[in-house]
């Protein structure tokens, strides 16, 4: 698929099939991810690929954490949190390394990892997969970070849900760049 086609046709795919993805396909997505630019070549991306039972465990952690923070929530909220990671056969949690030397800025590492996420989404689009970038309060949750093996002060910037699409939506026409652009000559 041509790059512009992937860019224009990419969309957040809410519904994907439960069918497992071959590991080779997941690796192809990750390989596309790590082609992203990154300052000082520090490769600040960390991926945790959750499939099968691991998604259930993540759901348990999410529900337990929600209970800690919002004990007033109705039972349905915890039930919903528990099954959230089961909405796709693959969930890729994406974390950012903290800079280990002064010349590398945290914001630059975050930018590099966001670029990796976008590469991954475009690769998914080109491969005919459905993907969605999600965050929510789970991305900032200490228990979730610990479960995933991240330091508690590390940024988790994405949970990328991927699977075979249930349907192919019509391409959307997005708002123009024009009201967001200043030309200086
Ligand atoms: C940093 C980031 C966080 C996001 N978090 C969520 C999320 O928690 N839940 C969600 O439904 N979508 C999330 N999205 C996806 C956006 O909602 C989506 O990109 C937007 O609605 C535009 O739709 P499109 O991707 O189809 O163009 C996130 C996107 C980004 C870049």
PDB file of C-alpha atoms and ligand atoms in Angstrom:
ATOM      1  CA  UNK A   1       0.000   0.000   0.000  1.00  0.00           C
ATOM      2  CA  UNK A   2       1.210   3.416  -0.889  1.00  0.00           C
ATOM      3  CA  UNK A   3       2.082   5.645   2.092  1.00  0.00           C
ATOM      4  CA  UNK A   4      -0.517   8.330   1.364  1.00  0.00           C
ATOM      5  CA  UNK A   5      -3.204   5.699   1.074  1.00  0.00           C
ATOM      6  CA  UNK A   6      -2.313   4.359   4.523  1.00  0.00           C
ATOM      7  CA  UNK A   7      -2.258   7.887   5.990  1.00  0.00           C
ATOM      8  CA  UNK A   8      -5.594   8.952   4.521  1.00  0.00           C
ATOM      9  CA  UNK A   9      -7.384   5.673   5.188  1.00  0.00           C
ATOM     10  CA  UNK A  10      -6.101   5.180   8.721  1.00  0.00           C
ATOM     11  CA  UNK A  11      -8.778   5.447  11.333  1.00  0.00           C
ATOM     12  CA  UNK A  12      -9.293   4.238  14.865  1.00  0.00           C
ATOM     13  CA  UNK A  13     -10.897   0.829  14.536  1.00  0.00           C
ATOM     14  CA  UNK A  14     -13.253   0.288  17.450  1.00  0.00           C
ATOM     15  CA  UNK A  15     -14.318  -3.250  16.623  1.00  0.00           C
ATOM     16  CA  UNK A  16     -11.961  -6.030  15.666  1.00  0.00           C
ATOM     17  CA  UNK A  17     -12.411  -9.797  15.465  1.00  0.00           C
ATOM     18  CA  UNK A  18     -11.256 -11.942  18.394  1.00  0.00           C
ATOM     19  CA  UNK A  19      -9.079 -14.135  16.137  1.00  0.00           C
ATOM     20  CA  UNK A  20      -5.435 -14.325  17.213  1.00  0.00           C
ATOM     21  CA  UNK A  21      -2.791 -12.653  15.059  1.00  0.00           C
ATOM     22  CA  UNK A  22       0.276 -14.640  13.992  1.00  0.00           C
ATOM     23  CA  UNK A  23       3.367 -13.553  15.876  1.00  0.00           C
ATOM     24  CA  UNK A  24       5.078 -12.663  12.580  1.00  0.00           C
ATOM     25  CA  UNK A  25       2.419 -10.025  11.908  1.00  0.00           C
ATOM     26  CA  UNK A  26       2.849  -8.506  15.358  1.00  0.00           C
ATOM     27  CA  UNK A  27       6.604  -8.426  14.858  1.00  0.00           C
ATOM     28  CA  UNK A  28       6.110  -6.678  11.512  1.00  0.00           C
ATOM     29  CA  UNK A  29       4.113  -3.956  13.287  1.00  0.00           C
ATOM     30  CA  UNK A  30       6.795  -3.526  15.951  1.00  0.00           C
ATOM     31  CA  UNK A  31       9.482  -3.419  13.293  1.00  0.00           C
ATOM     32  CA  UNK A  32       7.622  -0.592  11.574  1.00  0.00           C
ATOM     33  CA  UNK A  33       7.356   1.138  14.954  1.00  0.00           C
ATOM     34  CA  UNK A  34      11.092   1.195  15.558  1.00  0.00           C
ATOM     35  CA  UNK A  35      11.814   2.871  12.210  1.00  0.00           C
ATOM     36  CA  UNK A  36      10.701   6.142  13.828  1.00  0.00           C
ATOM     37  CA  UNK A  37      13.080   9.061  14.269  1.00  0.00           C
ATOM     38  CA  UNK A  38      14.559   9.434  17.756  1.00  0.00           C
ATOM     39  CA  UNK A  39      16.995  12.029  19.057  1.00  0.00           C
ATOM     40  CA  UNK A  40      20.528  10.719  19.793  1.00  0.00           C
ATOM     41  CA  UNK A  41      19.352   7.284  18.653  1.00  0.00           C
ATOM     42  CA  UNK A  42      18.402   6.322  22.191  1.00  0.00           C
ATOM     43  CA  UNK A  43      15.530   4.095  20.986  1.00  0.00           C
ATOM     44  CA  UNK A  44      13.328   5.192  23.917  1.00  0.00           C
ATOM     45  CA  UNK A  45      10.396   2.892  23.077  1.00  0.00           C
ATOM     46  CA  UNK A  46       9.363  -0.059  25.210  1.00  0.00           C
ATOM     47  CA  UNK A  47       6.637  -2.394  24.007  1.00  0.00           C
ATOM     48  CA  UNK A  48       4.747  -4.913  26.088  1.00  0.00           C
ATOM     49  CA  UNK A  49       2.741  -7.234  23.848  1.00  0.00           C
ATOM     50  CA  UNK A  50      -0.262  -8.742  25.588  1.00  0.00           C
ATOM     51  CA  UNK A  51      -2.165 -11.609  24.042  1.00  0.00           C
ATOM     52  CA  UNK A  52      -4.293 -14.474  25.383  1.00  0.00           C
ATOM     53  CA  UNK A  53      -4.439 -14.774  29.175  1.00  0.00           C
ATOM     54  CA  UNK A  54      -2.116 -11.804  29.714  1.00  0.00           C
ATOM     55  CA  UNK A  55      -4.953  -9.508  28.586  1.00  0.00           C
ATOM     56  CA  UNK A  56      -7.176 -11.066  31.243  1.00  0.00           C
ATOM     57  CA  UNK A  57      -4.533 -10.413  33.892  1.00  0.00           C
ATOM     58  CA  UNK A  58      -4.259  -6.813  32.736  1.00  0.00           C
ATOM     59  CA  UNK A  59      -8.038  -6.516  33.011  1.00  0.00           C
ATOM     60  CA  UNK A  60      -7.895  -7.828  36.590  1.00  0.00           C
ATOM     61  CA  UNK A  61      -5.252  -5.242  37.484  1.00  0.00           C
ATOM     62  CA  UNK A  62      -7.284  -2.479  35.852  1.00  0.00           C
ATOM     63  CA  UNK A  63     -10.435  -3.471  37.735  1.00  0.00           C
ATOM     64  CA  UNK A  64      -8.550  -3.763  41.056  1.00  0.00           C
ATOM     65  CA  UNK A  65      -6.970  -0.382  40.573  1.00  0.00           C
ATOM     66  CA  UNK A  66     -10.288   1.183  39.692  1.00  0.00           C
ATOM     67  CA  UNK A  67     -11.744  -0.224  42.896  1.00  0.00           C
ATOM     68  CA  UNK A  68      -8.872   1.381  44.862  1.00  0.00           C
ATOM     69  CA  UNK A  69      -9.439   4.790  43.318  1.00  0.00           C
ATOM     70  CA  UNK A  70     -13.200   4.764  42.861  1.00  0.00           C
ATOM     71  CA  UNK A  71     -14.746   2.425  45.443  1.00  0.00           C
ATOM     72  CA  UNK A  72     -18.014   4.308  44.910  1.00  0.00           C
ATOM     73  CA  UNK A  73     -18.329   3.101  41.305  1.00  0.00           C
ATOM     74  CA  UNK A  74     -21.080   0.561  40.547  1.00  0.00           C
ATOM     75  CA  UNK A  75     -20.098  -3.091  39.996  1.00  0.00           C
ATOM     76  CA  UNK A  76     -20.716  -2.700  36.244  1.00  0.00           C
ATOM     77  CA  UNK A  77     -17.783  -0.275  36.009  1.00  0.00           C
ATOM     78  CA  UNK A  78     -15.390  -2.881  37.431  1.00  0.00           C
ATOM     79  CA  UNK A  79     -16.846  -5.575  35.190  1.00  0.00           C
ATOM     80  CA  UNK A  80     -16.310  -3.284  32.209  1.00  0.00           C
ATOM     81  CA  UNK A  81     -12.712  -2.502  33.195  1.00  0.00           C
ATOM     82  CA  UNK A  82     -11.987  -6.221  33.614  1.00  0.00           C
ATOM     83  CA  UNK A  83     -12.939  -7.044  30.027  1.00  0.00           C
ATOM     84  CA  UNK A  84     -11.581  -3.922  28.351  1.00  0.00           C
ATOM     85  CA  UNK A  85      -8.290  -5.523  27.193  1.00  0.00           C
ATOM     86  CA  UNK A  86     -10.266  -8.393  25.683  1.00  0.00           C
ATOM     87  CA  UNK A  87     -11.649  -6.065  23.026  1.00  0.00           C
ATOM     88  CA  UNK A  88      -8.759  -7.008  20.732  1.00  0.00           C
ATOM     89  CA  UNK A  89      -6.614 -10.138  20.424  1.00  0.00           C
ATOM     90  CA  UNK A  90      -3.461  -8.044  20.789  1.00  0.00           C
ATOM     91  CA  UNK A  91      -2.864  -5.102  23.092  1.00  0.00           C
ATOM     92  CA  UNK A  92       0.498  -3.394  22.831  1.00  0.00           C
ATOM     93  CA  UNK A  93       1.361  -1.203  25.811  1.00  0.00           C
ATOM     94  CA  UNK A  94       3.903   1.435  24.832  1.00  0.00           C
ATOM     95  CA  UNK A  95       6.195   3.036  27.390  1.00  0.00           C
ATOM     96  CA  UNK A  96       8.865   5.725  27.165  1.00  0.00           C
ATOM     97  CA  UNK A  97      12.349   5.490  28.645  1.00  0.00           C
ATOM     98  CA  UNK A  98      13.328   8.283  31.017  1.00  0.00           C
ATOM     99  CA  UNK A  99      16.361  10.129  29.635  1.00  0.00           C
ATOM    100  CA  UNK A 100      19.564   8.813  31.162  1.00  0.00           C
ATOM    101  CA  UNK A 101      21.805  11.693  30.097  1.00  0.00           C
ATOM    102  CA  UNK A 102      21.289  15.487  30.200  1.00  0.00           C
ATOM    103  CA  UNK A 103      21.374  16.080  26.443  1.00  0.00           C
ATOM    104  CA  UNK A 104      18.321  13.889  25.930  1.00  0.00           C
ATOM    105  CA  UNK A 105      15.066  15.573  26.889  1.00  0.00           C
ATOM    106  CA  UNK A 106      12.052  13.707  28.193  1.00  0.00           C
ATOM    107  CA  UNK A 107       9.754  15.482  25.722  1.00  0.00           C
ATOM    108  CA  UNK A 108      11.957  14.313  22.853  1.00  0.00           C
ATOM    109  CA  UNK A 109      11.704  10.729  23.976  1.00  0.00           C
ATOM    110  CA  UNK A 110       7.930  11.053  24.238  1.00  0.00           C
ATOM    111  CA  UNK A 111       7.838  12.502  20.705  1.00  0.00           C
ATOM    112  CA  UNK A 112       9.958   9.657  19.347  1.00  0.00           C
ATOM    113  CA  UNK A 113       7.737   7.020  20.929  1.00  0.00           C
ATOM    114  CA  UNK A 114       4.599   8.766  19.651  1.00  0.00           C
ATOM    115  CA  UNK A 115       6.152   8.628  16.177  1.00  0.00           C
ATOM    116  CA  UNK A 116       6.738   4.906  16.692  1.00  0.00           C
ATOM    117  CA  UNK A 117       3.077   4.480  17.621  1.00  0.00           C
ATOM    118  CA  UNK A 118       1.966   6.270  14.479  1.00  0.00           C
ATOM    119  CA  UNK A 119       4.298   4.108  12.369  1.00  0.00           C
ATOM    120  CA  UNK A 120       2.726   1.093  13.968  1.00  0.00           C
ATOM    121  CA  UNK A 121      -0.801   2.332  13.227  1.00  0.00           C
ATOM    122  CA  UNK A 122       0.078   3.068   9.603  1.00  0.00           C
ATOM    123  CA  UNK A 123       1.698  -0.344   9.239  1.00  0.00           C
ATOM    124  CA  UNK A 124      -1.461  -1.943  10.653  1.00  0.00           C
ATOM    125  CA  UNK A 125      -3.508   0.005   8.121  1.00  0.00           C
ATOM    126  CA  UNK A 126      -1.225  -1.071   5.257  1.00  0.00           C
ATOM    127  CA  UNK A 127      -1.480  -4.695   6.421  1.00  0.00           C
ATOM    128  CA  UNK A 128      -5.279  -4.616   6.442  1.00  0.00           C
ATOM    129  CA  UNK A 129      -5.480  -4.764  10.236  1.00  0.00           C
ATOM    130  CA  UNK A 130      -7.671  -2.664  12.501  1.00  0.00           C
ATOM    131  CA  UNK A 131      -5.943  -0.715  15.257  1.00  0.00           C
ATOM    132  CA  UNK A 132      -6.762   1.844  17.882  1.00  0.00           C
ATOM    133  CA  UNK A 133      -4.528   3.989  20.101  1.00  0.00           C
ATOM    134  CA  UNK A 134      -5.991   4.231  23.581  1.00  0.00           C
ATOM    135  CA  UNK A 135      -4.814   5.710  26.857  1.00  0.00           C
ATOM    136  CA  UNK A 136      -7.319   6.599  29.575  1.00  0.00           C
ATOM    137  CA  UNK A 137      -6.442   6.702  33.251  1.00  0.00           C
ATOM    138  CA  UNK A 138      -4.885   3.225  32.980  1.00  0.00           C
ATOM    139  CA  UNK A 139      -1.910   4.743  31.213  1.00  0.00           C
ATOM    140  CA  UNK A 140      -1.115   6.723  34.348  1.00  0.00           C
ATOM    141  CA  UNK A 141      -2.012   4.019  36.817  1.00  0.00           C
ATOM    142  CA  UNK A 142       0.756   2.840  39.140  1.00  0.00           C
ATOM    143  CA  UNK A 143      -0.550  -0.720  39.482  1.00  0.00           C
ATOM    144  CA  UNK A 144      -0.943  -1.067  35.736  1.00  0.00           C
ATOM    145  CA  UNK A 145       2.584   0.242  35.168  1.00  0.00           C
ATOM    146  CA  UNK A 146       3.982  -2.168  37.745  1.00  0.00           C
ATOM    147  CA  UNK A 147       2.135  -5.079  36.160  1.00  0.00           C
ATOM    148  CA  UNK A 148       3.618  -4.166  32.784  1.00  0.00           C
ATOM    149  CA  UNK A 149       7.114  -3.877  34.229  1.00  0.00           C
ATOM    150  CA  UNK A 150       7.386  -0.113  33.828  1.00  0.00           C
ATOM    151  CA  UNK A 151       8.800   2.229  36.446  1.00  0.00           C
ATOM    152  CA  UNK A 152       6.042   4.214  38.123  1.00  0.00           C
ATOM    153  CA  UNK A 153       7.511   7.516  36.872  1.00  0.00           C
ATOM    154  CA  UNK A 154       7.786   6.263  33.288  1.00  0.00           C
ATOM    155  CA  UNK A 155       5.255   7.529  30.750  1.00  0.00           C
ATOM    156  CA  UNK A 156       2.961   4.959  29.195  1.00  0.00           C
ATOM    157  CA  UNK A 157       1.642   6.759  26.128  1.00  0.00           C
ATOM    158  CA  UNK A 158      -0.432   4.104  24.409  1.00  0.00           C
ATOM    159  CA  UNK A 159      -2.310   0.888  24.540  1.00  0.00           C
ATOM    160  CA  UNK A 160      -2.584  -0.069  20.904  1.00  0.00           C
ATOM    161  CA  UNK A 161      -5.432  -2.484  20.321  1.00  0.00           C
ATOM    162  CA  UNK A 162      -4.980  -4.515  17.131  1.00  0.00           C
ATOM    163  CA  UNK A 163      -6.872  -7.248  15.327  1.00  0.00           C
ATOM    164  CA  UNK A 164      -8.527  -8.174  12.081  1.00  0.00           C
ATOM    165  CA  UNK A 165     -11.183  -5.555  11.309  1.00  0.00           C
ATOM    166  CA  UNK A 166     -14.854  -6.413  11.650  1.00  0.00           C
ATOM    167  CA  UNK A 167     -15.621  -3.999   8.817  1.00  0.00           C
ATOM    168  CA  UNK A 168     -13.864  -1.370   6.744  1.00  0.00           C
ATOM    169  CA  UNK A 169     -15.389   2.042   7.458  1.00  0.00           C
ATOM    170  CA  UNK A 170     -15.686   4.752   4.831  1.00  0.00           C
ATOM    171  CA  UNK A 171     -12.647   7.038   4.743  1.00  0.00           C
ATOM    172  CA  UNK A 172     -13.278  10.192   6.804  1.00  0.00           C
ATOM    173  CA  UNK A 173     -12.583  13.703   5.580  1.00  0.00           C
ATOM    174  CA  UNK A 174     -10.646  15.349   8.390  1.00  0.00           C
ATOM    175  CA  UNK A 175     -10.519  19.085   9.080  1.00  0.00           C
ATOM    176  CA  UNK A 176      -7.929  20.937   7.026  1.00  0.00           C
ATOM    177  CA  UNK A 177      -4.491  22.042   8.163  1.00  0.00           C
ATOM    178  CA  UNK A 178      -5.358  25.591   7.017  1.00  0.00           C
ATOM    179  CA  UNK A 179      -6.697  27.023  10.284  1.00  0.00           C
ATOM    180  CA  UNK A 180      -3.746  25.477  12.114  1.00  0.00           C
ATOM    181  CA  UNK A 181      -1.035  26.821   9.833  1.00  0.00           C
ATOM    182  CA  UNK A 182       0.815  30.124   9.597  1.00  0.00           C
ATOM    183  CA  UNK A 183       2.996  30.733   6.559  1.00  0.00           C
ATOM    184  CA  UNK A 184       6.050  32.933   7.122  1.00  0.00           C
ATOM    185  CA  UNK A 185       8.172  34.100   4.187  1.00  0.00           C
TER     186      UNK A 185
HETATM  187  C1  LIG B   1      -2.440  10.055  22.754  1.00  0.00           C
HETATM  188  C2  LIG B   1      -3.757   9.484  22.306  1.00  0.00           C
HETATM  189  C3  LIG B   1      -4.605   8.917  23.217  1.00  0.00           C
HETATM  190  C4  LIG B   1      -5.828   8.366  22.825  1.00  0.00           C
HETATM  191  N1  LIG B   1      -6.618   7.786  23.774  1.00  0.00           N
HETATM  192  C5  LIG B   1      -7.803   7.276  23.415  1.00  0.00           C
HETATM  193  C6  LIG B   1      -8.632   6.645  24.372  1.00  0.00           C
HETATM  194  O1  LIG B   1      -8.274   6.531  25.548  1.00  0.00           O
HETATM  195  N2  LIG B   1      -9.818   6.151  23.984  1.00  0.00           N
HETATM  196  C7  LIG B   1     -10.235   6.252  22.682  1.00  0.00           C
HETATM  197  O2  LIG B   1     -11.346   5.816  22.382  1.00  0.00           O
HETATM  198  N3  LIG B   1      -9.448   6.815  21.730  1.00  0.00           N
HETATM  199  C8  LIG B   1      -8.253   7.327  22.061  1.00  0.00           C
HETATM  200  N4  LIG B   1      -7.448   7.878  21.112  1.00  0.00           N
HETATM  201  C9  LIG B   1      -7.854   7.839  19.684  1.00  0.00           C
HETATM  202  C10 LIG B   1      -8.567   9.105  19.294  1.00  0.00           C
HETATM  203  O3  LIG B   1      -9.807   9.172  19.937  1.00  0.00           O
HETATM  204  C11 LIG B   1      -8.768   9.105  17.772  1.00  0.00           C
HETATM  205  O4  LIG B   1      -7.520   9.142  17.143  1.00  0.00           O
HETATM  206  C12 LIG B   1      -9.595  10.301  17.327  1.00  0.00           C
HETATM  207  O5  LIG B   1     -10.911  10.122  17.738  1.00  0.00           O
HETATM  208  C13 LIG B   1      -9.578  10.493  15.824  1.00  0.00           C
HETATM  209  O6  LIG B   1     -10.071   9.338  15.185  1.00  0.00           O
HETATM  210  P1  LIG B   1      -9.184   8.642  14.074  1.00  0.00           P
HETATM  211  O7  LIG B   1      -7.998   8.034  14.771  1.00  0.00           O
HETATM  212  O8  LIG B   1     -10.088   7.609  13.486  1.00  0.00           O
HETATM  213  O9  LIG B   1      -8.760   9.685  13.104  1.00  0.00           O
HETATM  214  C14 LIG B   1      -6.216   8.417  21.464  1.00  0.00           C
HETATM  215  C15 LIG B   1      -5.340   8.982  20.525  1.00  0.00           C
HETATM  216  C16 LIG B   1      -4.117   9.508  20.938  1.00  0.00           C
HETATM  217  C17 LIG B   1      -3.181  10.090  19.910  1.00  0.00           C
END
